[in-house]
Amino acid sequence: MTRAVEGGHRSVNMGPPRSFGTVLKLKLKETLFPDDPFRQIRKEPLGRRSIQTLQYFVPMLEWLPNYSFNLFMYDLLAGITIASLAIPQGISYANLASLPPIIGLYSSFVPPLIYAIFGSSKHLAVGTVAACSLLIGETIGEKASATTQTELYVSLVFTTCFISGLLQSALGLLRLGVLVDFMSHSTITGFMGGTALLIILQQMKGMLGMKHFTHKTGVVNVIQAIFKYKNEWNWKCALIGVVFLVFLQLTRFVKKKNPKLFYISAMGPMVVVVAGCLLAYFGNATKLGISTVGPLKKGINALSVNRLNFDPAYISAPLKAGIITGVIALVEGIAIGRSFALASNTNVDGNKEMVAYGFMNIIGSMTSCYLTTGPFSKTAVNVMAGCRSQMANVVQSVCMLLVLLFLAPLFSYTPQVALSAIIISAMLGLIKYKKAYHLYKTDKFDFLICMSAFFGVSFISMDMGLLISVGLALVRALLYMARPATCKLGNIPESNLYRDVEQYPGATGIPGFLIVQIGSPIYFASAPYVTERVMRWVREEQELANDNDLEYVLLEMGGVTAIDSTGMEALIELRRNLQNKGMKMILVNPRIDVMEKLIVAKFIEKIGEDAVFLSAEDAIEACRFTLRNSKQGTVEV
Amino acid sequence: MTRAVEGGHRSVNMGPPRSFGTVLKLKLKETLFPDDPFRQIRKEPLGRRSIQTLQYFVPMLEWLPNYSFNLFMYDLLAGITIASLAIPQGISYANLASLPPIIGLYSSFVPPLIYAIFGSSKHLAVGTVAACSLLIGETIGEKASATTQTELYVSLVFTTCFISGLLQSALGLLRLGVLVDFMSHSTITGFMGGTALLIILQQMKGMLGMKHFTHKTGVVNVIQAIFKYKNEWNWKCALIGVVFLVFLQLTRFVKKKNPKLFYISAMGPMVVVVAGCLLAYFGNATKLGISTVGPLKKGINALSVNRLNFDPAYISAPLKAGIITGVIALVEGIAIGRSFALASNTNVDGNKEMVAYGFMNIIGSMTSCYLTTGPFSKTAVNVMAGCRSQMANVVQSVCMLLVLLFLAPLFSYTPQVALSAIIISAMLGLIKYKKAYHLYKTDKFDFLICMSAFFGVSFISMDMGLLISVGLALVRALLYMARPATCKLGNIPESNLYRDVEQYPGATGIPGFLIVQIGSPIYFASAPYVTERVMRWVREEQELANDNDLEYVLLEMGGVTAIDSTGMEALIELRRNLQNKGMKMILVNPRIDVMEKLIVAKFIEKIGEDAVFLSAEDAIEACRFTLRNSKQGTVEV
């Protein structure tokens, strides 16, 4: 491909196309390995290469040898901080999932250890998440009752975790991280907000000390249930709950005003738990009518491999919950890991992280844990507490081990109302109304996508809300693909630049020429539209031009980065149509992929190499030259 | 928006964004009315406007007043020609759909009349299609047997036609023609080829004069059935069939060699039918063991409104068949109408055509007809026979009326083997191996899409084949969206042009600058990738540059025709990341939609208006000026 530039002559590259193998390799690389993880490794000699490859797959082998006591001091503090958050969160979210609370503590013991071995993010703190806990509780609750069929219920939840882990590992190993990118931020904002609203409403049971409630989620159902059992409202309970909630919100406010005091907010939930336990113990909870969490026995996670339940009668629920929560957990974890990594100028391989999450959940499901990921709140606390590496997760694990071995029974006095207050406080922060308003101002379709997730989750169901929102986002993208942007270009005066006349009304047209810029790849979905739209530009131009005959139609193809066979047929049809009207089609700045296809399809032969130019200016100059000569009688080809 | 160009100063348009209403109206217009059908009407005074609007909705009112006897002569010839094709095709395809053959004749009487009233294409000839007939036969055949439950079967087929018509009208009225664009040409080629293969294999029953066969489609099943009933092979039948087939292929060959003799090929099927009838009548068909089509009674279409069957027990089959065949019929008809229109330099409103097809099928379903559209073969014959307007369809209708009133019983002697020969001859032309080979050479993904349709239809089922193929095409488009093309730009020597360095290896980089061109909209699916990819370009550039520090990263945004909120967050993150590395982000040539969003999101405020330029050249010049001044000690903001 060396004919491109010869001296002062700027011509379009007509060289032979790259081989299919080259192109395929390039495209596969961009799709599957966009961050080129093996770049460093490739340069090293063979011996080091094997070590580095092993380090690639087991990141702990990379950072551990370089670990120092100094770093450990930071990680120790961060680890203890997140462990203090893990205890109340673990018990609360296990409650959300209708699981025995001890499982919430188990889930902050084993998974962080696994992540520390296989995970790459130095900032991520592993733990359970509210949204997924609720979804699991709701989905498995359709097949088995958490209260009357506890053993079946718990085994199905472990199975769900196993399936999530399997899915995550598979996606990561097959380098299908690109699928996770299809979850728009607007969808996530709306989904999280809707889920937060549902959870807050459900906590009314705990806050008001009610005995009966509804199993359904959905705003309408829950509000109905709250008022149906009005007689069960316990004022003492509500008062305690409000006090706890106000306290927690105050700690958050303090942190917002002075970020350095973040630990006050981080310690808040633990304080509430301890205060609640003391209140329940000394204040005689049952007399007050306040229910507590229930027994938490000492001892570490039991193996639960035998409890995994693949019985076809029930398997549909774990499958559905496993797939949806697996993807949601990935999306949240990857997004958070990425943004902290970018902020600290490091890089995180999304696909590798997915494998780490997968292992975390597979092994977790075999050790009495349920779904974990890297929740934003915990990770943010981890970062602010000064974590330096994955060791913070190890510290968290060890703290949790100590709790499980010695302190667990103490927490059995935790009142439900305390947990409800903690959950409500956490969820209030997830309803991002400011962000939704910002979306409304900047991009109304995205606002629609966000709201569809929010209302879908709140009023229909969590999976329907997610489906509708993702569907809308895809529809937007597909519609854009089917209706690519085209615009007419005009000359910016006193320059050789050609820009969109709608954006730059001062840009002038050239008599006899119409320059249309096509802004996207011409694929099957947009091919018929492109042809018709260009012809419409031609018709409109002819109406404007009156006497001036249109001789040349220039297609600026800088934005057409790809074309398929249907698109090629459209170009051929367009050229034929223009010829019928007595106009010549000129291509300007075709891209490499498109040029290769046009050459192979012999389109360049038909149109002539003299009809393809590097820039609009070159094209117009050359065509004017031809026009002038033909008018003077000499025929220039 | 008038600050754009001031004298010699070329600055990017920072004017206030267009109102939401303006943008929405523009986008809706592009999506729903891409061909701007009311453009002409809008200019006229009120009185004419109402007439023109009526003419828009009922095209017959537009062309009929201007009709002349001269035109009628052409249309008469064309109409008779296509009627002669309609009789054998009608009987054969009704056979494919396991329907009483008279229904095939009915379907060439009423639908063409309806099309002539509401249709816009001057070239389209209305009739039944083989692929849809087979699909209907197969799908309805699962619910009701055509031989033992004929009344139920036929009523379900009419219901299918009604549902197709309803769907088509709805899509057309809602201007959802864009959906039809999502059927790639490769998919259609593969689908038609696969269906043709299935039909050819099924005709072995008729060709070999067998009594028993399989109801299943699918290459394996059919071949097994052929050999299972070996003992039923009738050599006399096969011989007659081969003679007919060779004759028909000869007529096609003659037409290919000399297109002026097209009528020989057009008359072929009619000749075969007549010859077959004579042979059966005089040769005593039953003695030869040749089965005939069966009784065709005189008389025109009976009303069949009462036969529409929406019984929930059976409705799933008509729904499924109705939707799939409705869409396929649309895709074929619209594609054909469009390409003949473009070739003759007129325009066809896809959405309006869809409404015409819809009415055709709704009214057809109420008058004992089944699914019709504008098949390619018939339309091609219509055009070559010199049709001038929709009147050709009216002539076809009238001819069919005469046949129904007087001649129908004569055709009951048509041997099945003659119909099989006609069908095989027609189907052989649909297996476009040359086109598939061309696809293989030009675009291997499209080849894969085509082959998946072909093999899916042949070996699995028609709807699965279609689904897989459309799915693959969508995956390709979505993948492209998630991995947009980016490239590094370099300066073409002795010019101010900046082009892809991979396409133009002679293009040189500028020390201290990295110019990355982003080739597509930055949507949620591609946002994380764009950020990571640009950072990778930066890393690779830093490795190449050695001593030279990278100061500026220019993002050429000419190809970024749209951005959503996730994309905007990606830009913000990218800028922050570059800042952390000590580099400044410069935007070059942002498009109108993107610029408006960036202004509203206050991104331009953050980055500074002096960081946005109209072209790469301007940007580099300005930055160099800044660099030089800052080096000299004066600080230029």
CSV table of N, CA, C and O in Angstrom, one decimal, chain A residues 444-511:
chain,number,residue,atom,x,y,z
A,444,LYS,N,-32.9,13.8,26.5
A,444,LYS,CA,-34.3,13.3,26.9
A,444,LYS,C,-34.5,11.9,26.7
A,444,LYS,O,-35.3,11.2,27.4
A,445,PHE,N,-33.9,11.3,25.6
A,445,PHE,CA,-34.1,9.9,25.4
A,445,PHE,C,-33.5,9.1,26.6
A,445,PHE,O,-34.1,8.1,27.1
A,446,ASP,N,-32.3,9.5,27.0
A,446,ASP,CA,-31.7,8.8,28.1
A,446,ASP,C,-32.5,9.0,29.4
A,446,ASP,O,-32.6,8.1,30.2
A,447,PHE,N,-33.2,10.1,29.5
A,447,PHE,CA,-34.1,10.3,30.6
A,447,PHE,C,-35.2,9.3,30.6
A,447,PHE,O,-35.6,8.7,31.6
A,448,LEU,N,-35.7,9.1,29.4
A,448,LEU,CA,-36.8,8.2,29.2
A,448,LEU,C,-36.3,6.8,29.6
A,448,LEU,O,-37.1,6.0,30.2
A,449,ILE,N,-35.1,6.4,29.1
A,449,ILE,CA,-34.6,5.1,29.5
A,449,ILE,C,-34.5,4.9,31.0
A,449,ILE,O,-34.8,3.9,31.5
A,450,CYS,N,-34.0,6.0,31.6
A,450,CYS,CA,-33.8,5.9,33.1
A,450,CYS,C,-35.2,5.8,33.8
A,450,CYS,O,-35.4,5.0,34.6
A,451,MET,N,-36.1,6.6,33.4
A,451,MET,CA,-37.4,6.6,34.0
A,451,MET,C,-38.2,5.2,33.7
A,451,MET,O,-38.9,4.7,34.6
A,452,SER,N,-38.0,4.7,32.5
A,452,SER,CA,-38.6,3.4,32.3
A,452,SER,C,-38.1,2.3,33.2
A,452,SER,O,-38.9,1.5,33.6
A,453,ALA,N,-36.8,2.4,33.5
A,453,ALA,CA,-36.2,1.4,34.5
A,453,ALA,C,-36.8,1.7,35.8
A,453,ALA,O,-37.3,0.8,36.5
A,454,PHE,N,-36.9,3.0,36.2
A,454,PHE,CA,-37.3,3.3,37.6
A,454,PHE,C,-38.8,2.9,37.8
A,454,PHE,O,-39.1,2.2,38.7
A,455,PHE,N,-39.6,3.3,36.9
A,455,PHE,CA,-41.1,3.0,37.0
A,455,PHE,C,-41.3,1.5,36.8
A,455,PHE,O,-42.2,0.9,37.4
A,456,GLY,N,-40.6,1.0,35.8
A,456,GLY,CA,-40.8,-0.5,35.6
A,456,GLY,C,-40.5,-1.3,36.8
A,456,GLY,O,-41.2,-2.2,37.2
A,457,VAL,N,-39.4,-1.0,37.4
A,457,VAL,CA,-39.0,-1.7,38.6
A,457,VAL,C,-40.0,-1.5,39.8
A,457,VAL,O,-40.4,-2.4,40.4
A,458,SER,N,-40.4,-0.2,39.9
A,458,SER,CA,-41.2,0.1,41.1
A,458,SER,C,-42.6,-0.4,40.9
A,458,SER,O,-43.2,-0.9,41.9
A,459,PHE,N,-43.2,-0.4,39.7
A,459,PHE,CA,-44.6,-0.7,39.5
A,459,PHE,C,-44.9,-2.0,38.9
A,459,PHE,O,-46.0,-2.6,39.1
A,460,ILE,N,-43.9,-2.6,38.1
A,460,ILE,CA,-44.2,-3.9,37.5
A,460,ILE,C,-43.4,-4.9,38.2
A,460,ILE,O,-43.8,-5.6,39.1
A,461,SER,N,-42.1,-5.1,37.8
A,461,SER,CA,-41.2,-6.0,38.5
A,461,SER,C,-39.8,-5.7,38.1
A,461,SER,O,-39.6,-4.9,37.2
A,462,MET,N,-38.9,-6.2,38.9
A,462,MET,CA,-37.5,-5.8,38.7
A,462,MET,C,-37.0,-6.2,37.3
A,462,MET,O,-36.3,-5.5,36.6
A,463,ASP,N,-37.3,-7.5,36.9
A,463,ASP,CA,-36.8,-7.9,35.6
A,463,ASP,C,-37.5,-7.2,34.5
A,463,ASP,O,-36.9,-6.9,33.5
A,464,MET,N,-38.8,-7.0,34.6
A,464,MET,CA,-39.5,-6.3,33.5
A,464,MET,C,-38.9,-4.9,33.3
A,464,MET,O,-38.7,-4.4,32.2
A,465,GLY,N,-38.7,-4.2,34.5
A,465,GLY,CA,-38.1,-2.8,34.4
A,465,GLY,C,-36.8,-2.8,33.7
A,465,GLY,O,-36.5,-2.0,32.9
A,466,LEU,N,-36.0,-3.8,34.0
A,466,LEU,CA,-34.6,-3.9,33.4
A,466,LEU,C,-34.8,-4.2,31.9
A,466,LEU,O,-34.1,-3.5,31.1
A,467,LEU,N,-35.7,-5.1,31.6
A,467,LEU,CA,-35.9,-5.5,30.2
A,467,LEU,C,-36.3,-4.3,29.4
A,467,LEU,O,-35.8,-4.0,28.3
A,468,ILE,N,-37.3,-3.6,29.9
A,468,ILE,CA,-37.9,-2.5,29.1
A,468,ILE,C,-36.8,-1.4,28.9
A,468,ILE,O,-36.6,-0.9,27.8
A,469,SER,N,-36.0,-1.1,29.9
A,469,SER,CA,-35.0,-0.1,29.8
A,469,SER,C,-33.9,-0.5,28.8
A,469,SER,O,-33.5,0.3,28.0
A,470,VAL,N,-33.4,-1.7,29.0
A,470,VAL,CA,-32.3,-2.2,28.1
A,470,VAL,C,-32.9,-2.2,26.7
A,470,VAL,O,-32.2,-1.8,25.7
A,471,GLY,N,-34.2,-2.7,26.5
A,471,GLY,CA,-34.8,-2.7,25.2
A,471,GLY,C,-34.9,-1.3,24.6
A,471,GLY,O,-34.5,-1.2,23.4
A,472,LEU,N,-35.3,-0.3,25.4
A,472,LEU,CA,-35.4,1.0,24.8
A,472,LEU,C,-34.0,1.5,24.4
A,472,LEU,O,-33.9,2.2,23.3
A,473,ALA,N,-33.0,1.2,25.2
A,473,ALA,CA,-31.6,1.7,24.9
A,473,ALA,C,-31.2,1.1,23.6
A,473,ALA,O,-30.6,1.7,22.7
A,474,LEU,N,-31.5,-0.2,23.4
A,474,LEU,CA,-31.1,-0.9,22.2
A,474,LEU,C,-31.9,-0.4,21.0
A,474,LEU,O,-31.3,-0.1,19.9
A,475,VAL,N,-33.2,-0.1,21.2
A,475,VAL,CA,-34.0,0.5,20.1
A,475,VAL,C,-33.4,1.8,19.7
A,475,VAL,O,-33.3,2.1,18.5
A,476,ARG,N,-33.0,2.6,20.6
A,476,ARG,CA,-32.4,3.9,20.3
A,476,ARG,C,-31.2,3.7,19.4
A,476,ARG,O,-31.0,4.3,18.4
A,477,ALA,N,-30.3,2.7,19.8
A,477,ALA,CA,-29.1,2.5,19.1
A,477,ALA,C,-29.4,1.9,17.7
A,477,ALA,O,-28.8,2.4,16.7
A,478,LEU,N,-30.4,1.0,17.6
A,478,LEU,CA,-30.7,0.4,16.3
A,478,LEU,C,-31.3,1.5,15.4
A,478,LEU,O,-31.1,1.5,14.2
A,479,LEU,N,-32.2,2.3,16.0
A,479,LEU,CA,-32.8,3.3,15.2
A,479,LEU,C,-31.8,4.3,14.7
A,479,LEU,O,-31.9,4.7,13.5
A,480,TYR,N,-30.8,4.6,15.5
A,480,TYR,CA,-29.8,5.5,15.0
A,480,TYR,C,-29.0,4.8,13.9
A,480,TYR,O,-28.7,5.5,12.9
A,481,MET,N,-28.8,3.5,14.0
A,481,MET,CA,-28.2,2.8,12.9
A,481,MET,C,-29.0,2.8,11.6
A,481,MET,O,-28.4,2.9,10.6
A,482,ALA,N,-30.3,2.7,11.8
A,482,ALA,CA,-31.1,2.7,10.6
A,482,ALA,C,-31.3,4.1,10.0
A,482,ALA,O,-31.7,4.2,8.8
A,483,ARG,N,-31.1,5.1,10.7
A,483,ARG,CA,-31.3,6.5,10.2
A,483,ARG,C,-30.0,7.3,10.5
A,483,ARG,O,-30.0,8.2,11.4
A,484,PRO,N,-29.0,7.0,9.8
A,484,PRO,CA,-27.7,7.7,10.1
A,484,PRO,C,-27.8,9.2,9.7
A,484,PRO,O,-28.6,9.5,8.9
A,485,ALA,N,-27.0,9.9,10.4
A,485,ALA,CA,-27.0,11.4,10.1
A,485,ALA,C,-26.4,11.7,8.8
A,485,ALA,O,-25.3,11.2,8.5
A,486,THR,N,-27.1,12.4,8.0
A,486,THR,CA,-26.5,12.9,6.7
A,486,THR,C,-26.6,14.4,6.8
A,486,THR,O,-27.5,15.0,7.5
A,487,CYS,N,-25.7,15.1,6.1
A,487,CYS,CA,-25.9,16.6,6.1
A,487,CYS,C,-25.3,17.1,4.9
A,487,CYS,O,-24.5,16.5,4.2
A,488,LYS,N,-25.7,18.3,4.5
A,488,LYS,CA,-25.1,19.0,3.3
A,488,LYS,C,-23.9,19.8,3.8
A,488,LYS,O,-24.0,20.4,4.9
A,489,LEU,N,-22.9,19.7,3.0
A,489,LEU,CA,-21.7,20.5,3.4
A,489,LEU,C,-21.6,21.7,2.6
A,489,LEU,O,-21.9,21.7,1.4
A,490,GLY,N,-21.0,22.8,3.2
A,490,GLY,CA,-20.8,24.0,2.5
A,490,GLY,C,-19.4,24.5,2.8
A,490,GLY,O,-18.8,24.0,3.8
A,491,ASN,N,-18.9,25.4,2.0
A,491,ASN,CA,-17.5,25.9,2.2
A,491,ASN,C,-17.5,27.0,3.2
A,491,ASN,O,-18.2,28.0,3.1
A,492,ILE,N,-16.7,26.8,4.2
A,492,ILE,CA,-16.5,27.9,5.2
A,492,ILE,C,-15.6,29.0,4.4
A,492,ILE,O,-14.5,28.7,3.9
A,493,PRO,N,-16.2,30.2,4.4
A,493,PRO,CA,-15.5,31.2,3.5
A,493,PRO,C,-14.0,31.4,3.9
A,493,PRO,O,-13.7,31.3,5.1
A,494,GLU,N,-13.2,31.7,2.9
A,494,GLU,CA,-11.8,31.9,3.1
A,494,GLU,C,-11.1,30.7,3.8
A,494,GLU,O,-10.3,30.9,4.7
A,495,SER,N,-11.5,29.5,3.4
A,495,SER,CA,-10.8,28.4,3.9
A,495,SER,C,-11.1,27.2,2.9
A,495,SER,O,-11.9,27.4,2.0
A,496,ASN,N,-10.4,26.1,3.1
A,496,ASN,CA,-10.8,25.0,2.3
A,496,ASN,C,-11.5,23.9,3.1
A,496,ASN,O,-11.5,22.7,2.7
A,497,LEU,N,-12.2,24.4,4.1
A,497,LEU,CA,-12.9,23.5,5.0
A,497,LEU,C,-14.4,23.4,4.5
A,497,LEU,O,-14.9,24.4,4.1
A,498,TYR,N,-14.9,22.2,4.6
A,498,TYR,CA,-16.3,22.0,4.3
A,498,TYR,C,-17.0,21.5,5.5
A,498,TYR,O,-16.7,20.4,6.0
A,499,ARG,N,-18.1,22.2,5.9
A,499,ARG,CA,-18.7,21.8,7.1
A,499,ARG,C,-20.3,21.8,7.0
A,499,ARG,O,-20.8,22.4,6.0
A,500,ASP,N,-20.9,21.2,7.9
A,500,ASP,CA,-22.4,21.1,7.9
A,500,ASP,C,-23.1,22.5,7.8
A,500,ASP,O,-22.8,23.4,8.6
A,501,VAL,N,-23.9,22.7,6.8
A,501,VAL,CA,-24.5,24.0,6.6
A,501,VAL,C,-25.5,24.4,7.7
A,501,VAL,O,-25.8,25.5,7.9
A,502,GLU,N,-26.0,23.4,8.3
A,502,GLU,CA,-27.0,23.7,9.4
A,502,GLU,C,-26.3,24.2,10.6
A,502,GLU,O,-26.8,25.0,11.3
A,503,GLN,N,-25.1,23.6,10.9
A,503,GLN,CA,-24.3,24.0,12.0
A,503,GLN,C,-23.6,25.4,11.7
A,503,GLN,O,-23.4,26.2,12.6
A,504,TYR,N,-23.3,25.6,10.5
A,504,TYR,CA,-22.6,26.8,10.1
A,504,TYR,C,-23.3,27.5,8.9
A,504,TYR,O,-23.0,27.3,7.8
A,505,PRO,N,-24.3,28.2,9.2
A,505,PRO,CA,-25.1,28.8,8.2
A,505,PRO,C,-24.4,29.7,7.2
A,505,PRO,O,-24.8,30.0,6.1
A,506,GLY,N,-23.2,30.1,7.7
A,506,GLY,CA,-22.4,31.0,6.8
A,506,GLY,C,-21.7,30.2,5.7
A,506,GLY,O,-21.2,30.8,4.7
A,507,ALA,N,-21.7,28.9,5.8
A,507,ALA,CA,-21.0,28.1,4.8
A,507,ALA,C,-21.8,28.1,3.5
A,507,ALA,O,-23.0,28.0,3.5
A,508,THR,N,-21.0,28.3,2.4
A,508,THR,CA,-21.7,28.5,1.1
A,508,THR,C,-21.6,27.3,0.2
A,508,THR,O,-20.7,26.5,0.3
A,509,GLY,N,-22.7,27.1,-0.6
A,509,GLY,CA,-22.7,26.0,-1.6
A,509,GLY,C,-21.8,26.4,-2.8
A,509,GLY,O,-21.5,27.5,-3.0
A,510,ILE,N,-21.5,25.4,-3.6
A,510,ILE,CA,-20.8,25.6,-4.8
A,510,ILE,C,-21.7,25.3,-6.0
A,510,ILE,O,-22.3,24.2,-6.0
A,511,PRO,N,-21.9,26.2,-6.9
A,511,PRO,CA,-22.8,26.0,-8.0
A,511,PRO,C,-22.4,24.8,-8.8
A,511,PRO,O,-21.3,24.6,-9.1
